[in-house]
CSV table of C-alpha atoms and ligand atoms in Angstrom, one decimal:
chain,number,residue,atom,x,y,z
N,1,UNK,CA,0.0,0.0,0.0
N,2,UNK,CA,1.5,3.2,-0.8
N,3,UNK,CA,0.2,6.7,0.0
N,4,UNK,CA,0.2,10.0,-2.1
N,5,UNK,CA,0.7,13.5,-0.8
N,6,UNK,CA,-1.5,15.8,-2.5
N,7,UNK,CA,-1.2,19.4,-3.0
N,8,UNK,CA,-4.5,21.1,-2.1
N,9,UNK,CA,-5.1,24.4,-3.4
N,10,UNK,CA,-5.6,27.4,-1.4
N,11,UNK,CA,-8.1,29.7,-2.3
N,12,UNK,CA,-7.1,33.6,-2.7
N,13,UNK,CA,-9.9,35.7,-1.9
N,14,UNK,CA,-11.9,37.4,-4.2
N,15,UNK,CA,-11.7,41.5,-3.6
N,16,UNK,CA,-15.1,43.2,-4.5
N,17,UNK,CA,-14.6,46.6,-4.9
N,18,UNK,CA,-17.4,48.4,-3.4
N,19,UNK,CA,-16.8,51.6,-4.8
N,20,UNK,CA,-16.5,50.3,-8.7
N,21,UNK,CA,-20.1,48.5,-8.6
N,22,UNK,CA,-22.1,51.5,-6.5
N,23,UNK,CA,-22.8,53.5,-9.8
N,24,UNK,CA,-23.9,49.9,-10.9
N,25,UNK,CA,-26.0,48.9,-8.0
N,26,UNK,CA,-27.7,52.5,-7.6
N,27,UNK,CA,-28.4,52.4,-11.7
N,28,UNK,CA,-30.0,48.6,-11.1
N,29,UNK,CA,-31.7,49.7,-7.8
N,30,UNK,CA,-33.3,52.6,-9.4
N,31,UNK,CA,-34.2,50.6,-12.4
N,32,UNK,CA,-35.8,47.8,-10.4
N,33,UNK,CA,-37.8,50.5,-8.4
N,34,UNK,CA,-39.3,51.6,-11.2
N,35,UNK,CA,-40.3,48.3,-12.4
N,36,UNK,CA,-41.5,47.5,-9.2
N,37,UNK,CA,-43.9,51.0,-9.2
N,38,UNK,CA,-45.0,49.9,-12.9
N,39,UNK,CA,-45.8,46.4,-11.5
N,40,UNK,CA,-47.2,47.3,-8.4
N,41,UNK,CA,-48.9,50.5,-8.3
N,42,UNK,CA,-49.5,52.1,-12.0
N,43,UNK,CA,-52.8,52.4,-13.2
N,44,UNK,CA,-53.7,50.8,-9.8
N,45,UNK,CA,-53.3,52.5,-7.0
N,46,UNK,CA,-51.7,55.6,-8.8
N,47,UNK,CA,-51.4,56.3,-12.5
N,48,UNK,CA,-49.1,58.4,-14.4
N,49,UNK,CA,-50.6,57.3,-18.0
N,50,UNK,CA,-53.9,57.3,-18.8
N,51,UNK,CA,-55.9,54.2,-20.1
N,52,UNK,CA,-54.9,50.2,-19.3
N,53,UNK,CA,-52.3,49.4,-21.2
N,54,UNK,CA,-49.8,49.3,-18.6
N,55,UNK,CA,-51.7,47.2,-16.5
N,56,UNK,CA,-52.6,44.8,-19.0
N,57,UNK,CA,-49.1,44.5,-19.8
N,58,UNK,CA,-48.0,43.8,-16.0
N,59,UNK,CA,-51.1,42.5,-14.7
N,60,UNK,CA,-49.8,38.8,-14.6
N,61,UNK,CA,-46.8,40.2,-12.3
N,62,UNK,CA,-48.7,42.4,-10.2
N,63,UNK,CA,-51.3,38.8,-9.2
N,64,UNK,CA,-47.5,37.2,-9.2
N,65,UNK,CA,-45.7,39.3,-6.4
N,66,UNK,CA,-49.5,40.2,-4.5
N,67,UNK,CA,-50.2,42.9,-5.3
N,68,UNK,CA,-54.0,44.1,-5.3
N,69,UNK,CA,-55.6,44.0,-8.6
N,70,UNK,CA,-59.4,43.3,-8.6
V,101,ZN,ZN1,-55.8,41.3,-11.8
């Protein structure tokens, strides 16, 4: 019976610099709060644009996430 050394790897940390992403993540979390007012609240609760086109468009998201519809 013989026995092998092996090597194992270490692993080098992954640096995530916060100040290179945060125009990113502000861009995204603005985006996603306005998809989340045109899902939730737009010709619902509030409307900015007449008729029910945007509602139509969202409504299977808005029933999706809970939010009140009908
Ligand atoms: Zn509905």
């Amino acid at each position: 019976m013989t026995t092998h050394t092996v090597a194992v790897p270490t692993p080098i940390p992954v640096r995530i610099p916060v100040r290179q992403i945060l125009p990113y993540a502000i861009f995204t979390g603005i985006l996603s709060l306005i998809a989340l007012y045109f899902v939730g609240a737009e010709q619902g609760a509030l409307a900015v644009f007449d008729g029910t086109t945007v509602h139509e468009l969202v409504h299977d998201a808005r029933h999706l996430l809970g939010f009140p519809c009908h």
